[in-house]
PDB file of C-alpha atoms in Angstrom:
ATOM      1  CA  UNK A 252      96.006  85.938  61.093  1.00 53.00           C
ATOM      2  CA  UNK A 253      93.418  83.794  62.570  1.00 57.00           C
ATOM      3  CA  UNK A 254      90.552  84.742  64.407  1.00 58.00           C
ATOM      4  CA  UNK A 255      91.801  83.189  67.621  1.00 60.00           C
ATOM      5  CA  UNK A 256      95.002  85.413  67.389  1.00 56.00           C
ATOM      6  CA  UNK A 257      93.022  88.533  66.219  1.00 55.00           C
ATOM      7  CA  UNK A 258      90.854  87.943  69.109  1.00 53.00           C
ATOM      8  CA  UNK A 259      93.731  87.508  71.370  1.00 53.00           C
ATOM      9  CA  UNK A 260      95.354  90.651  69.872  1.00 55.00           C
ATOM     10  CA  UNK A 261      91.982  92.911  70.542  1.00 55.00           C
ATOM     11  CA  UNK A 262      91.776  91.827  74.289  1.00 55.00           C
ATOM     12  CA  UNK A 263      93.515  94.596  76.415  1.00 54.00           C
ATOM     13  CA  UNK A 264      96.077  93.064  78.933  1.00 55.00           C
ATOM     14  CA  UNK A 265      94.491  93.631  82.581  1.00 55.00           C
ATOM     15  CA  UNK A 266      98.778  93.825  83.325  1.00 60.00           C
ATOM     16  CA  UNK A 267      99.256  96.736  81.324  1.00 65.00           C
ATOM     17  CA  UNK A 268      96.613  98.854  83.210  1.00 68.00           C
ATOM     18  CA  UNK A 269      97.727  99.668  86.439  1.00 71.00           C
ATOM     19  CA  UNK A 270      95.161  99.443  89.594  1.00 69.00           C
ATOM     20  CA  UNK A 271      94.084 103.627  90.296  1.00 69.00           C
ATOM     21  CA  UNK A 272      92.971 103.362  93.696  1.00 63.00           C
ATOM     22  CA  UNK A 273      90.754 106.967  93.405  1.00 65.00           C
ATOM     23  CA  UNK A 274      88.795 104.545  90.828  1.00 63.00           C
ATOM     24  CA  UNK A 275      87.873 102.450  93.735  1.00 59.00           C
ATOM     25  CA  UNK A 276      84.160 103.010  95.860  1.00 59.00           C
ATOM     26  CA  UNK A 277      85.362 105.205  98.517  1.00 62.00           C
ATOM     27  CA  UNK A 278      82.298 104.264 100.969  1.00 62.00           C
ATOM     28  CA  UNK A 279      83.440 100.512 100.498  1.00 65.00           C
ATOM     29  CA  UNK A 280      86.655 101.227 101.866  1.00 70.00           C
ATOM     30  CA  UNK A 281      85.650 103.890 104.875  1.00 76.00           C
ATOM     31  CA  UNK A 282      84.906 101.196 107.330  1.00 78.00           C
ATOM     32  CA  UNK A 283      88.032  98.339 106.839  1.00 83.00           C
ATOM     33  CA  UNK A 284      90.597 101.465 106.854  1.00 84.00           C
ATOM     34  CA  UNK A 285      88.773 102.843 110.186  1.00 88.00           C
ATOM     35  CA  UNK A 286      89.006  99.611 112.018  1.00 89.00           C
ATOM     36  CA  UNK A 287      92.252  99.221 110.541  1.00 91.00           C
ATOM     37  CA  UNK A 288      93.385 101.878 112.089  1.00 92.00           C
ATOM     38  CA  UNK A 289      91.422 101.899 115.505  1.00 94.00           C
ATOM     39  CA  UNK A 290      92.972  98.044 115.203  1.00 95.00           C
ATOM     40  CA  UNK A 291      96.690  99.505 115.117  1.00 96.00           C
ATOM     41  CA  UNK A 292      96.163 102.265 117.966  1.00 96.00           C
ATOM     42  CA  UNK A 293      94.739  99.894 120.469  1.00 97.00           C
ATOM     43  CA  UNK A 294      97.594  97.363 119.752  1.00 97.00           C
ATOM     44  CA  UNK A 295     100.369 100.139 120.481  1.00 97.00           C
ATOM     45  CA  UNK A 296      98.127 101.275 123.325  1.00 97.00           C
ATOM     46  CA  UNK A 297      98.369  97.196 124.764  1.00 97.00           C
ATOM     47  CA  UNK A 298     101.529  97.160 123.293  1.00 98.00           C
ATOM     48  CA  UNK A 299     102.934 100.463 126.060  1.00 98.00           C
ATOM     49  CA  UNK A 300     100.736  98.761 128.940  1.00 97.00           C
ATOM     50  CA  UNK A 301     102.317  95.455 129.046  1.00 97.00           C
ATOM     51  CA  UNK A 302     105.844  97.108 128.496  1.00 97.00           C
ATOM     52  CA  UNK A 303     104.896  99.157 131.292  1.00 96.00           C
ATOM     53  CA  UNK A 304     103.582  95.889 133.323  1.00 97.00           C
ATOM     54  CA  UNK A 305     106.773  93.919 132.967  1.00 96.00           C
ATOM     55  CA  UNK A 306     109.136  97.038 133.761  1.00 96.00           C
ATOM     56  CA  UNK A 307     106.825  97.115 137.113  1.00 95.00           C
ATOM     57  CA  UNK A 308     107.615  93.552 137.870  1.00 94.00           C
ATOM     58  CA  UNK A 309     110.993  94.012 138.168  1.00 93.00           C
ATOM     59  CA  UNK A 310     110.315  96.681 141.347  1.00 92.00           C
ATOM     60  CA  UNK A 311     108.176  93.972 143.188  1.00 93.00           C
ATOM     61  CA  UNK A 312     109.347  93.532 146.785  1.00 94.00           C
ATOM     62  CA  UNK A 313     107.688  89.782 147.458  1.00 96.00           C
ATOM     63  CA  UNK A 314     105.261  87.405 145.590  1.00 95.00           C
ATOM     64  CA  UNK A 315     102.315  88.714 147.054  1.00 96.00           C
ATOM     65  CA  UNK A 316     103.121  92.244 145.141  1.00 96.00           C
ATOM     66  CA  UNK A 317     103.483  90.520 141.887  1.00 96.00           C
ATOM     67  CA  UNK A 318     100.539  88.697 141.907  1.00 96.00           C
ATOM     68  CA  UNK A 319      98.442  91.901 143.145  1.00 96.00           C
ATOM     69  CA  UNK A 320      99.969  93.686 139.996  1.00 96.00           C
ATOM     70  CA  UNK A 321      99.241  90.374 137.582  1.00 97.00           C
ATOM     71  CA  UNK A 322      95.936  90.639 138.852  1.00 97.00           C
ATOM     72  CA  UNK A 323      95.515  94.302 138.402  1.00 97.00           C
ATOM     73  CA  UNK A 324      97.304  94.351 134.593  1.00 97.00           C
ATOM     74  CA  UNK A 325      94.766  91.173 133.653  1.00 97.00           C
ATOM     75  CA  UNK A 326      91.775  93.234 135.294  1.00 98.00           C
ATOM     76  CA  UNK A 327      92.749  96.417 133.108  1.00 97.00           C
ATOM     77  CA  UNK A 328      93.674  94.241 130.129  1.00 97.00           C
ATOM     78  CA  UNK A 329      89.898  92.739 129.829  1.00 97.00           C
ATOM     79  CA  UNK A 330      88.290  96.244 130.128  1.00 97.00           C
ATOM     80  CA  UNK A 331      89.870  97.360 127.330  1.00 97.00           C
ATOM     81  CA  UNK A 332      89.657  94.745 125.132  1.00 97.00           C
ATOM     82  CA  UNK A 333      85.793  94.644 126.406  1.00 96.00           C
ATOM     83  CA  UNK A 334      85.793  98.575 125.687  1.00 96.00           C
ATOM     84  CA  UNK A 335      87.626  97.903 122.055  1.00 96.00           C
ATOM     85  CA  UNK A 336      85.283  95.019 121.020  1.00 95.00           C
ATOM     86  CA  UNK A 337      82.549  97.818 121.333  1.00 94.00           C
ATOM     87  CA  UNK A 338      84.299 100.509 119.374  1.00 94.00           C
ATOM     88  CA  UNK A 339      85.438  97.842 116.608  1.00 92.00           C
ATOM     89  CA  UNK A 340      81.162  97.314 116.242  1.00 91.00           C
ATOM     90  CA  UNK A 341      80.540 101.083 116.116  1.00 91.00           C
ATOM     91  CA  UNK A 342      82.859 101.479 113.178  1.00 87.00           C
ATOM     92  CA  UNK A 343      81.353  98.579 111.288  1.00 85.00           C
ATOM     93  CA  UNK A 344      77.945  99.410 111.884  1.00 85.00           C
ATOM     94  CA  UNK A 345      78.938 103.028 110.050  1.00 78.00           C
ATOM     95  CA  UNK A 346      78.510 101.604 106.656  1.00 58.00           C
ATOM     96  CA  UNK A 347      75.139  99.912 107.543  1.00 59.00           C
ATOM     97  CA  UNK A 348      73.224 103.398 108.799  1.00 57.00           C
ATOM     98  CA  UNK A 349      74.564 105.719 105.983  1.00 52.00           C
ATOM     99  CA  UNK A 350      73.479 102.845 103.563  1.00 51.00           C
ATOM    100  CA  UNK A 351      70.239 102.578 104.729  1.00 51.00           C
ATOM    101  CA  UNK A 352      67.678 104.819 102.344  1.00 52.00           C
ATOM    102  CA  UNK A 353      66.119 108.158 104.139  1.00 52.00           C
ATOM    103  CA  UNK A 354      62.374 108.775 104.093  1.00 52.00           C
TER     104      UNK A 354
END
C-alpha cells in the first residue's frame, strides 16, 4: 500500500461521526435560540392581530370606519414592532455582559 492510501486509510471520515449537539458551547447558542424564539412568539402574536384586523373589517358600517380602524391597526402595529426591536437588543446584548470578565 502506498503512503497516499495508508494516509487516506488513517484519516477518520468526518461522515461517520455524527454531529452531538451537547458537544456544542452552550453559551454560544443561548442568545440565537432566545431570539429565535422571542422571533416566533411575536410573529404569532402579529400573526392573531391582523387576523383579528381583517375579521373587523368585514363589520365596518362606511369608509370612514375602515379607515379609523386601518389607522388604529397601523398605529398598534408600529408600537410593537418598536417595542420588539427593543426586546430583540436585550437578548443579544445577554451574551455581551455575562462575557465580560468580573473584577
Amino acid at each position: 500500500m502506498s503512503n497516499r492510501h495508508a494516509a487516506a486509510a488513517e484519516k477518520p471520515s468526518s461522515a461517520s461521526q455524527p454531529l452531538n449537539p451537547l458537544d456544542w458551547p452552550q453559551p454560544g447558542l443561548d442568545a440565537p435560540v432566545k431570539l429565535y424564539g422571542e422571533m416566533m412568539r411575536f410573529m404569532a402574536q402579529r400573526m392573531q392581530a391582523q387576523a383579528a384586523f381583517l375579521q373587523s373589517l368585514a363589520d365596518c358600517p362606511n369608509p370612514t370606519d375602515l379607515m379609523q380602524r386601518q389607522a388604529a391597526f397601523m398605529q398598534g402595529a408600529l408600537e410593537a414592532y418598536s417595542t420588539e426591536a427593543g426586546r430583540s437588543w436585550k437578548i443579544l446584548q445577554e451574551p455581551a455582559k455575562t462575557s465580560q470578565p468580573t473584577s
